[in-house]
Tab-separated table of N, CA and C in Angstrom:
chain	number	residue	atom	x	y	z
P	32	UNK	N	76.158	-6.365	-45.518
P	32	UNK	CA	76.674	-5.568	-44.420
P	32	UNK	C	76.188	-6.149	-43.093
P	33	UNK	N	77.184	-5.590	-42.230
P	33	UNK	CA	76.881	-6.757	-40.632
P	33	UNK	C	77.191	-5.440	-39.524
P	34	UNK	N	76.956	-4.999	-38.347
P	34	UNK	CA	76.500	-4.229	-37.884
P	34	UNK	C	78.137	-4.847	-37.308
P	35	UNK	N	78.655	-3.821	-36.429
P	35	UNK	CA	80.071	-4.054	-35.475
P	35	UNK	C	79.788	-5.170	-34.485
P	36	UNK	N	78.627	-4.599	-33.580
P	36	UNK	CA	78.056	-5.329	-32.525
P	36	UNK	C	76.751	-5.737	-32.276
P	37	UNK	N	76.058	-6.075	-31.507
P	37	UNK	CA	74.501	-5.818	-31.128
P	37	UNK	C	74.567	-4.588	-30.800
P	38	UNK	N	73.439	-4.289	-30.958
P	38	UNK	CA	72.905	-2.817	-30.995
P	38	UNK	C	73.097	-2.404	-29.182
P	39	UNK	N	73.787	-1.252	-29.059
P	39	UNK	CA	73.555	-0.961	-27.853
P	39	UNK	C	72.138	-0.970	-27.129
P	40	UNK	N	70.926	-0.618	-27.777
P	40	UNK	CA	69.932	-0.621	-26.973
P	40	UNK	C	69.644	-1.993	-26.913
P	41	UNK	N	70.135	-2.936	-27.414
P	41	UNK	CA	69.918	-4.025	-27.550
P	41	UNK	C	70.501	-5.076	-25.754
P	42	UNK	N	71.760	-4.332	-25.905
P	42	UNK	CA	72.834	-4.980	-25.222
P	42	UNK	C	72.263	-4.151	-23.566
P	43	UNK	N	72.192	-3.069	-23.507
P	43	UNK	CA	71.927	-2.451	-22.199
P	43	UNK	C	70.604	-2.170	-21.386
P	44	UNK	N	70.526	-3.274	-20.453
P	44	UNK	CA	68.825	-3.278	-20.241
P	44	UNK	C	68.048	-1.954	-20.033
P	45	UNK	N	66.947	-1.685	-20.445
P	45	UNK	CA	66.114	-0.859	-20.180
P	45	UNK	C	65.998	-0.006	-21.453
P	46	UNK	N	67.436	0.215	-22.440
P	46	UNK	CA	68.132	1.211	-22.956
P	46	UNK	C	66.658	1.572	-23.976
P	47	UNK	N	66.897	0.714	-24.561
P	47	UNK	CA	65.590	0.723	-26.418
P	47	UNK	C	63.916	1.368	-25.320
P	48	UNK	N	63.622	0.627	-24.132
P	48	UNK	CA	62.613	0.894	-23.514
P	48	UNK	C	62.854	2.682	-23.153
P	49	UNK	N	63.422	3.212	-22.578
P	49	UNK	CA	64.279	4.748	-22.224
P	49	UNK	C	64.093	5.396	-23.916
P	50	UNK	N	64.498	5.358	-24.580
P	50	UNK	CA	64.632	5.757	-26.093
P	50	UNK	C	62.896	6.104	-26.810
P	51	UNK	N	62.653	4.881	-26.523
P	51	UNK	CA	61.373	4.000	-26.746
P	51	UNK	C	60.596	5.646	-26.353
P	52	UNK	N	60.216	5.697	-24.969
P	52	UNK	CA	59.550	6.495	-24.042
P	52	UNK	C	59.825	7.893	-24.555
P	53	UNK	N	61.041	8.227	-24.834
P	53	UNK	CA	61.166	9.567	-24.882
P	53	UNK	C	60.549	9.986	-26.242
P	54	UNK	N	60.533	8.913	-27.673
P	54	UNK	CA	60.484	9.131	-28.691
P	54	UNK	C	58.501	9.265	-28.630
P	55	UNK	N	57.891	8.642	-27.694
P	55	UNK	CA	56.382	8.760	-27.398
P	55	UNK	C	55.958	10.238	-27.115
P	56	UNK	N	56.780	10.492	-26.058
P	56	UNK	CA	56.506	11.874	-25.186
P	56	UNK	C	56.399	13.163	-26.933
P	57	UNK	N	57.242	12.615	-27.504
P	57	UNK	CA	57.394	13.640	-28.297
P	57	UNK	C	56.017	13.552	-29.721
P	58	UNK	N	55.712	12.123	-30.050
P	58	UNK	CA	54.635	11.885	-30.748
P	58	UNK	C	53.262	12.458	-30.225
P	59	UNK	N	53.160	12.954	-28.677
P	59	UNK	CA	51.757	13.177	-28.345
P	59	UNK	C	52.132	14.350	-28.338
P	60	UNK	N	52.612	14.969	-28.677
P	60	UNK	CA	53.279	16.611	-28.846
P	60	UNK	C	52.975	17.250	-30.568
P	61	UNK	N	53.603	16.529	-31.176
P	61	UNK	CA	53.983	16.484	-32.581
P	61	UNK	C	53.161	16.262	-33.913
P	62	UNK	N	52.414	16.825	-34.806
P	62	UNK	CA	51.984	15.621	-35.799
P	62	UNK	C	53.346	14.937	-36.513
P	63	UNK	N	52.783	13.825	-36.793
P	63	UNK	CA	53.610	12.574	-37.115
P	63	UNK	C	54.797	12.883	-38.548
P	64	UNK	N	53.624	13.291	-39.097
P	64	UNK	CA	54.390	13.761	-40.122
P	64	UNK	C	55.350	14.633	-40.403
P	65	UNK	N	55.816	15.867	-39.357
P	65	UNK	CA	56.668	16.871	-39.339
P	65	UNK	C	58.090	15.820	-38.263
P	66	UNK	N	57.334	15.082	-37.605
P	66	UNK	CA	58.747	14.829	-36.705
P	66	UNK	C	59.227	13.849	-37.726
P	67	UNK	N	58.700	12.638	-38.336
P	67	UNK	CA	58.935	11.800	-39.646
P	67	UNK	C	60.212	13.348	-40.446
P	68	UNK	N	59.900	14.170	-41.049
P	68	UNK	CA	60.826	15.159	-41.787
P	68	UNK	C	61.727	15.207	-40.847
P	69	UNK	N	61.592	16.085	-39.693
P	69	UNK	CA	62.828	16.295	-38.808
P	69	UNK	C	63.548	14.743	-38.687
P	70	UNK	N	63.041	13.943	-38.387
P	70	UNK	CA	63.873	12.556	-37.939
P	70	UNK	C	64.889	12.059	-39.837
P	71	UNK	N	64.291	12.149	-40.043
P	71	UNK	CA	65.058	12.120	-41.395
P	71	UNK	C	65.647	13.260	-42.349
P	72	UNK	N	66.029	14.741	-42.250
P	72	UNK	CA	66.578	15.684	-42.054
P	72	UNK	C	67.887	15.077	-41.213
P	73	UNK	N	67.609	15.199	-39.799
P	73	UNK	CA	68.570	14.766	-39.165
P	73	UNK	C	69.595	13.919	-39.546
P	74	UNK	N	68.715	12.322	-39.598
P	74	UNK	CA	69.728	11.378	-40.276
P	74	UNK	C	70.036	11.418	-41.575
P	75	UNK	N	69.598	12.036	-42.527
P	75	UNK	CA	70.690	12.209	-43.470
P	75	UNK	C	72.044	13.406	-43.298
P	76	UNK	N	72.110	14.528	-42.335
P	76	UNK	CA	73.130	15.372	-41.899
P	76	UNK	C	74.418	13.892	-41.266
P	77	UNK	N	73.393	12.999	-40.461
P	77	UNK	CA	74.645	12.404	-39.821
P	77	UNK	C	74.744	10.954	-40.442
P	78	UNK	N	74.611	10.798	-41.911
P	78	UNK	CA	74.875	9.722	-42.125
P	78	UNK	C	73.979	8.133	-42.111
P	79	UNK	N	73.153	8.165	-41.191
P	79	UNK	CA	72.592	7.418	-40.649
P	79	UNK	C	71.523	6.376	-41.642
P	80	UNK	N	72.594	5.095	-42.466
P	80	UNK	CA	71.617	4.853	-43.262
P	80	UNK	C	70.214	3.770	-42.900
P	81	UNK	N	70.459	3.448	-41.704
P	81	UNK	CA	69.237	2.564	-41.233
P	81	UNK	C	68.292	3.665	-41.427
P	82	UNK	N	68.175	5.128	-40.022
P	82	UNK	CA	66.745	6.035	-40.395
P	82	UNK	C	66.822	6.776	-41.888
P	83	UNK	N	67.999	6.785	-42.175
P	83	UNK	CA	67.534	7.672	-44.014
P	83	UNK	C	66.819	6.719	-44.087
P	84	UNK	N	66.906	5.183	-44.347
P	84	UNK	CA	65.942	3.939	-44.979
P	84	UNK	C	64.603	4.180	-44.091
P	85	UNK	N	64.704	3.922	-42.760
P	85	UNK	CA	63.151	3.555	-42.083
P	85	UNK	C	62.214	4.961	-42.324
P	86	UNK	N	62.796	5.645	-41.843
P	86	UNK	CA	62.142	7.215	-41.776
P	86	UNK	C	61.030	7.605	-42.802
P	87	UNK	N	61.540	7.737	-43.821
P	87	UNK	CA	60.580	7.692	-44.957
P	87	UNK	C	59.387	6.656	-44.968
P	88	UNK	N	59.680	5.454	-44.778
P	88	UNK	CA	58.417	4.639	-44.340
P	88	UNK	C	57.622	5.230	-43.662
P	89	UNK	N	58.429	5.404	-42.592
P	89	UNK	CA	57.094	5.873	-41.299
P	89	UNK	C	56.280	7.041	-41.947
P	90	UNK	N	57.110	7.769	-42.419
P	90	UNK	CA	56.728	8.855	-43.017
P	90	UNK	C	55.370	8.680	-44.109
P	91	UNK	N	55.462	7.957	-44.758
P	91	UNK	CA	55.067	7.254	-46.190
P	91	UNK	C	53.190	6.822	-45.531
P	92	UNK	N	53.527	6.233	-44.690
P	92	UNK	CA	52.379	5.374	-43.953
P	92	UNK	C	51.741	6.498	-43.329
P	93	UNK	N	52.152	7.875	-42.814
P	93	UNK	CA	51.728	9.054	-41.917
P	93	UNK	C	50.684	9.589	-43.051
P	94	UNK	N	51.071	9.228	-44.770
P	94	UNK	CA	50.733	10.362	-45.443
P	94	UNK	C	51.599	11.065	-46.117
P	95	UNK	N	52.632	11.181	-45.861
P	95	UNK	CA	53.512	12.005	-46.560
P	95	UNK	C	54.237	11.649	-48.000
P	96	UNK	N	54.006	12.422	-49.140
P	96	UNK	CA	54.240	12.310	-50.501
P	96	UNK	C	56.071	12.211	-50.383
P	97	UNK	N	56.188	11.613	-51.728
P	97	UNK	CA	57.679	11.329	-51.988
P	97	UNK	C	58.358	12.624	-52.800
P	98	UNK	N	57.226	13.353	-53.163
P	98	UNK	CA	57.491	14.684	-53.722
P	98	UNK	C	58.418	15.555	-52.353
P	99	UNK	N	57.556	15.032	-51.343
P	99	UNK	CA	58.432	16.210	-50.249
P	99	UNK	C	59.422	15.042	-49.494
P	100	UNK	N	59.336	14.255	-49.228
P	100	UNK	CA	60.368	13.324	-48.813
P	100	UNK	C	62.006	13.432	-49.916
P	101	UNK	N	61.383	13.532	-51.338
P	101	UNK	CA	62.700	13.174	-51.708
P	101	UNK	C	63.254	14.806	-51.627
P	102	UNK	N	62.259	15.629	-51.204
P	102	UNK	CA	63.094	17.300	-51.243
P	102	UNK	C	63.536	17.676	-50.061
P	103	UNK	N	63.444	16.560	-48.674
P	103	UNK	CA	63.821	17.018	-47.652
P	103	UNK	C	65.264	17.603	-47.627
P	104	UNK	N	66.286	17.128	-48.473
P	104	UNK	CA	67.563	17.673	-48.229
P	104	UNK	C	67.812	18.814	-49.091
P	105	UNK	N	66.431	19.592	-49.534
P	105	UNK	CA	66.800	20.442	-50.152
P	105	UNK	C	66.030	21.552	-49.834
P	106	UNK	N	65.045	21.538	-48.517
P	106	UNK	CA	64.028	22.206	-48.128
P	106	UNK	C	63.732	24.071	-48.589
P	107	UNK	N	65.222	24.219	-48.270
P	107	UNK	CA	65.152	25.720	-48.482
P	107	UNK	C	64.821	26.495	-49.593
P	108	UNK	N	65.050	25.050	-51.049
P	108	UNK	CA	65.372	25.348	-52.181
P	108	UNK	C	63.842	25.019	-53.026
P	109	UNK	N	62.991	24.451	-52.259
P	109	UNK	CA	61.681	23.673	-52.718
P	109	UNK	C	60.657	24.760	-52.188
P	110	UNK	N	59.956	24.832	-52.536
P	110	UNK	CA	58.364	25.268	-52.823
P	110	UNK	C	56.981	24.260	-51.567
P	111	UNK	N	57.579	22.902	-51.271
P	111	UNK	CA	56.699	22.145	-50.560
P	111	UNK	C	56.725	22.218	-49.476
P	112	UNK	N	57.204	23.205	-48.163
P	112	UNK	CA	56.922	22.789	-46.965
P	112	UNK	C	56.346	24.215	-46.433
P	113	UNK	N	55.725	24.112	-45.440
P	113	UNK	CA	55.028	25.537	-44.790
P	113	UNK	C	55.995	25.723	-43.862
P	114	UNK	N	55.983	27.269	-43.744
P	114	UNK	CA	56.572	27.585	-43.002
P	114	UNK	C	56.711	27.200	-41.438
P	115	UNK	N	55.743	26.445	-40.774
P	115	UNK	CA	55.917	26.061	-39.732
P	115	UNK	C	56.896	24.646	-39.582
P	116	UNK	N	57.126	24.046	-40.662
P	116	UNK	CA	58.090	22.559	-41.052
P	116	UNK	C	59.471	23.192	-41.586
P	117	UNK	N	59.834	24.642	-42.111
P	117	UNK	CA	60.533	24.940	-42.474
P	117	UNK	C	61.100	25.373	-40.670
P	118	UNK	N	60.600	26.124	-39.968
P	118	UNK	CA	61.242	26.423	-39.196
P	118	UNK	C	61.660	25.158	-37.957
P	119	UNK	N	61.234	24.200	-38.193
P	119	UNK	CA	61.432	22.746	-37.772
P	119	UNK	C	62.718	22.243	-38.088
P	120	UNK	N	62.657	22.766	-39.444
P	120	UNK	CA	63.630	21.726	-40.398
P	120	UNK	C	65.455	22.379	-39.980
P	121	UNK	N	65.286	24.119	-40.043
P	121	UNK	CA	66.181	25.053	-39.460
P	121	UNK	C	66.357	24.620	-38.183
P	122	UNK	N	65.844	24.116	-37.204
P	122	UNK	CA	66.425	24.072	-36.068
P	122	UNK	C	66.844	22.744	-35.546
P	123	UNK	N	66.261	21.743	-36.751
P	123	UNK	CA	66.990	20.490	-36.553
P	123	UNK	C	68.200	20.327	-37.030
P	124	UNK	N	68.441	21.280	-38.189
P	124	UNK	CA	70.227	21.511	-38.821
P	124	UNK	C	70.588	22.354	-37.621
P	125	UNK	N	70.108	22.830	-36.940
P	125	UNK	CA	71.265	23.974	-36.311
P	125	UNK	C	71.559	22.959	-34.864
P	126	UNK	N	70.485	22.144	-34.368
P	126	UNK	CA	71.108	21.286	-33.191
P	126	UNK	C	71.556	20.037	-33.689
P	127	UNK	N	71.128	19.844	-34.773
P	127	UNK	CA	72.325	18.235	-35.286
P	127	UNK	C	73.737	18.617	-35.514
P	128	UNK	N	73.909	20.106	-36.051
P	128	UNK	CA	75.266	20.543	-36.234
P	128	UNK	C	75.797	21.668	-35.163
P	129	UNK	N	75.802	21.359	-34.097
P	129	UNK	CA	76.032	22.100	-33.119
P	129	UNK	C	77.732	22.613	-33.269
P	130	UNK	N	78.345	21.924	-33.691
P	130	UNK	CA	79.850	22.250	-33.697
P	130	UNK	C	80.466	22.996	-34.654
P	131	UNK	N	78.873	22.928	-36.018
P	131	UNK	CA	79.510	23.919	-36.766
P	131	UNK	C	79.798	25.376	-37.012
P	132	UNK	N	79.288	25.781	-35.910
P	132	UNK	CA	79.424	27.503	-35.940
P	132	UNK	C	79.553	27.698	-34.334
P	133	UNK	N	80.464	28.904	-34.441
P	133	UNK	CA	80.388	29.799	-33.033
P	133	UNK	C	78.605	29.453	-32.161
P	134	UNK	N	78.048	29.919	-32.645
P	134	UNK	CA	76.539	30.176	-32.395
P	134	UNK	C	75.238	29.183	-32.944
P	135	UNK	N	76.141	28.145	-32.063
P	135	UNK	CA	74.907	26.807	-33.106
P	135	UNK	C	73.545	27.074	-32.880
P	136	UNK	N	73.050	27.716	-32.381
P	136	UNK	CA	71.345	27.890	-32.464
P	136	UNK	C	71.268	29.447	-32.443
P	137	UNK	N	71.575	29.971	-33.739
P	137	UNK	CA	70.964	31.262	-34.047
P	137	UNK	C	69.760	32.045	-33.328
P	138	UNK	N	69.538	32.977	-32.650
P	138	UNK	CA	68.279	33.564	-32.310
P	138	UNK	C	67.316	33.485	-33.525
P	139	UNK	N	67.969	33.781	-34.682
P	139	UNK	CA	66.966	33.896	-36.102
P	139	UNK	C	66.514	32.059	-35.797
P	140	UNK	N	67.296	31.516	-35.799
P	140	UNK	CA	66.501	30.231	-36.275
P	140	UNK	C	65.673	29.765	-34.454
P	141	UNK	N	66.163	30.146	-33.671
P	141	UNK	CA	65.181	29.780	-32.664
P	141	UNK	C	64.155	30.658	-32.571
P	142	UNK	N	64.069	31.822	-32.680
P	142	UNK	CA	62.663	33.001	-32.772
P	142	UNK	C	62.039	32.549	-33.788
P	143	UNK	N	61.819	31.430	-34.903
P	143	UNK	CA	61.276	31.209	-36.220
P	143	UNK	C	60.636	30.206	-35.416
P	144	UNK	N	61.626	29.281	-35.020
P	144	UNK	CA	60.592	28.301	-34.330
P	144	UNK	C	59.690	28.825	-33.148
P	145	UNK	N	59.848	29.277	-32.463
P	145	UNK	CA	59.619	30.125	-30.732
P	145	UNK	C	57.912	30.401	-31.589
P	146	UNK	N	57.681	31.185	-33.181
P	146	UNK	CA	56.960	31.753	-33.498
P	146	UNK	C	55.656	30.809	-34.304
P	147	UNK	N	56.268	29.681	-34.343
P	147	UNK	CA	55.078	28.708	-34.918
P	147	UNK	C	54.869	27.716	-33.959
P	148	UNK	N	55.677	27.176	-32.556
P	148	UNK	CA	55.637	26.411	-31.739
P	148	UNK	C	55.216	26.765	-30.220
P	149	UNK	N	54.268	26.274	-29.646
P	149	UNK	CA	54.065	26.644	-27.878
P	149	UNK	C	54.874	25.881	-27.487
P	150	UNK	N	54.995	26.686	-26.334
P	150	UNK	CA	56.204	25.953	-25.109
P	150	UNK	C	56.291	24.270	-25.446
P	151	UNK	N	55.106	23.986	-25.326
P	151	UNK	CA	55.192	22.363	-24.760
P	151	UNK	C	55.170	21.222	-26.095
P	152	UNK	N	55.209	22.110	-27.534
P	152	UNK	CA	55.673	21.935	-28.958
P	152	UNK	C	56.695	21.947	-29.081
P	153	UNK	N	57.538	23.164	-28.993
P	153	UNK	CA	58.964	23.622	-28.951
P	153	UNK	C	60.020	22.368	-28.044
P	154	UNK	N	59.508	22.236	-27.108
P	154	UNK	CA	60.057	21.439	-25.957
P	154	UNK	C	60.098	19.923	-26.422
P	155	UNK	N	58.509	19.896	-27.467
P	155	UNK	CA	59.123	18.535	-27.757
P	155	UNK	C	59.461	18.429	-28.476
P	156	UNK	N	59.846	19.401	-29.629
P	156	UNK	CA	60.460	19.214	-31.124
P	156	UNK	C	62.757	19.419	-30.716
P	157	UNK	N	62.211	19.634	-29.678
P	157	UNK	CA	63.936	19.513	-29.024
P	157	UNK	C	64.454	18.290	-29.070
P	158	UNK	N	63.242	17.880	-27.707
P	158	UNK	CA	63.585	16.050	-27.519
P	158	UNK	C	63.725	15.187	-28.659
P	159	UNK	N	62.665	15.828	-29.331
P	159	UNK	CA	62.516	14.849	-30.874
P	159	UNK	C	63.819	15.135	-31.964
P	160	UNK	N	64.474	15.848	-31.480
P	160	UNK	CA	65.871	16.300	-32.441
P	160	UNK	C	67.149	15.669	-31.590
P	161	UNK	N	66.971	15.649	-30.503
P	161	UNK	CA	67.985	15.339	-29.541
P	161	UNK	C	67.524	13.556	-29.795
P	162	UNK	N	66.332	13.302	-29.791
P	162	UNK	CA	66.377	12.067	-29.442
P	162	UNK	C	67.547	11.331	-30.912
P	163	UNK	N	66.511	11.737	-31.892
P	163	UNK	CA	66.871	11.454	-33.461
P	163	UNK	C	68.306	11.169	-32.843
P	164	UNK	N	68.907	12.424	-32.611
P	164	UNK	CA	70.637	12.494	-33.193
P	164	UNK	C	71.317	11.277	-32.387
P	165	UNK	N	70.550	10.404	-30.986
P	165	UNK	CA	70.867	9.656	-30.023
P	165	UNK	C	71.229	8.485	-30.531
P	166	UNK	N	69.651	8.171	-31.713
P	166	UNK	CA	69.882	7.038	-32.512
P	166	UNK	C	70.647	6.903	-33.752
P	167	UNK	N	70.873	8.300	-34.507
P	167	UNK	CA	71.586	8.349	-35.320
P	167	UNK	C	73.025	8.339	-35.139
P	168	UNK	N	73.405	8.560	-33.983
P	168	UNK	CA	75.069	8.198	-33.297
P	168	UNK	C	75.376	6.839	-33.051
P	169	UNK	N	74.006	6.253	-32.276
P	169	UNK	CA	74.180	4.962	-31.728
P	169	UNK	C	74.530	3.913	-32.912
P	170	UNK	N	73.460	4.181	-34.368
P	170	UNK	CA	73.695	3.512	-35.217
P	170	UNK	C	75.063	3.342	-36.548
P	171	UNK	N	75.167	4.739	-35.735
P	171	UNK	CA	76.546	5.216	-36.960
P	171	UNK	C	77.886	4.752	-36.285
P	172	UNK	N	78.032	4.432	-35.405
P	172	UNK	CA	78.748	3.469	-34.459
P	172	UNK	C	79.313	2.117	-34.372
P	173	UNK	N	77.884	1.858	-34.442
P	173	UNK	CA	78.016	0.031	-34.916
P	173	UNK	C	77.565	0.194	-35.995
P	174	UNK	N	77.932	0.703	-37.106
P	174	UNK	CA	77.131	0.483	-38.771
P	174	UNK	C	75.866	-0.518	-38.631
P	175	UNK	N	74.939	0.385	-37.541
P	175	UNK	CA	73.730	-0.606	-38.239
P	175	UNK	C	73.563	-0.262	-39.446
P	176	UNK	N	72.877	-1.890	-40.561
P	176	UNK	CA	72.999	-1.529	-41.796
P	176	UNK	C	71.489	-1.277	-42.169
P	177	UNK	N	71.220	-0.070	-42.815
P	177	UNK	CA	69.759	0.040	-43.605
P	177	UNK	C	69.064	-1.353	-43.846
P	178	UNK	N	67.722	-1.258	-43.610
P	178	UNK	CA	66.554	-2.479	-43.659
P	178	UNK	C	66.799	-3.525	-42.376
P	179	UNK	N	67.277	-3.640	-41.784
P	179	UNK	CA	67.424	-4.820	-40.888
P	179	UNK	C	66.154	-4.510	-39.638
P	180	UNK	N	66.444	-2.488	-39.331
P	180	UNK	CA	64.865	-2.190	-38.214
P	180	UNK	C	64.068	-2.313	-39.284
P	181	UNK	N	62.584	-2.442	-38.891
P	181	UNK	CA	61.182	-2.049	-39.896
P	181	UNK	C	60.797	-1.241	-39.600
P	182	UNK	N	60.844	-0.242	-40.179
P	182	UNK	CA	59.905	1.040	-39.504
P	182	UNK	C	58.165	1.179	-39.357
């Protein structure tokens, strides 16, 4: 497999550096390991087989078992995540799928998060969902193909 083009962040100066930055802001916010779930949550909703592939690495290297990695797409249905990653995991489906309902961010699923996250948590588990879905568009675009980033 061969990607359409160069990678937009590739092609547009500053772009990967901008991406880069925002995806930091959200790591000194975050433990590693819950945004690793959300970032890969995400990209498997949109397809995205470069982060389904990298994600789990990063993840892997954070600490995180393959017991809960391989149950991420089934979170609701598993026994392994605390409730503070569950209400993570709910509000990264409800802003990756914004188009699918009247009411894409439920009060239930934002008061769940509101209730395990402070302001300046919450704020970055946004960016960190918004960012995800940035790269998971960008890549689903030009078919970047899984393994080519290293995570």
């Amino acid at each position: 497999m061969h990607a359409r083009m160069n990678h937009p962040v590739m092609v547009v100066p500053d772009a990967m550096k901008a991406l880069q930055a925002l995806g930091a802001l959200t790591k000194n916010a975050l433990p590693e390991k819950l945004l690793e779930l959300v970032h890969l949550r995400a990209s498997q909703i949109n397809g995205c087989s470069a982060c389904v592939d990298m994600h789990p690495k990063i993840a892997k290297r954070a600490g995180e078992t393959d017991e809960r990695l391989f149950s991420v797409a089934a979170w609701r249905d598993t026994p392994y995540f605390t409730e503070c990653e569950r209400a993570a995991l709910a509000l990264t489906e409800a802003l990756t799928r914004i188009s699918d309902r009247a009411d894409p961010v439920p009060d239930q699923v934002w008061g769940e998060a509101d209730k395990h996250f402070d302001e300046q948590e919450l704020a970055a588990l946004v960016l960190a969902i918004a960012n995800i879905n940035v790269w998971n568009r960008l890549n689903v675009a030009v078919r970047q193909p899984a393994g080519v980033w290293k995570g």
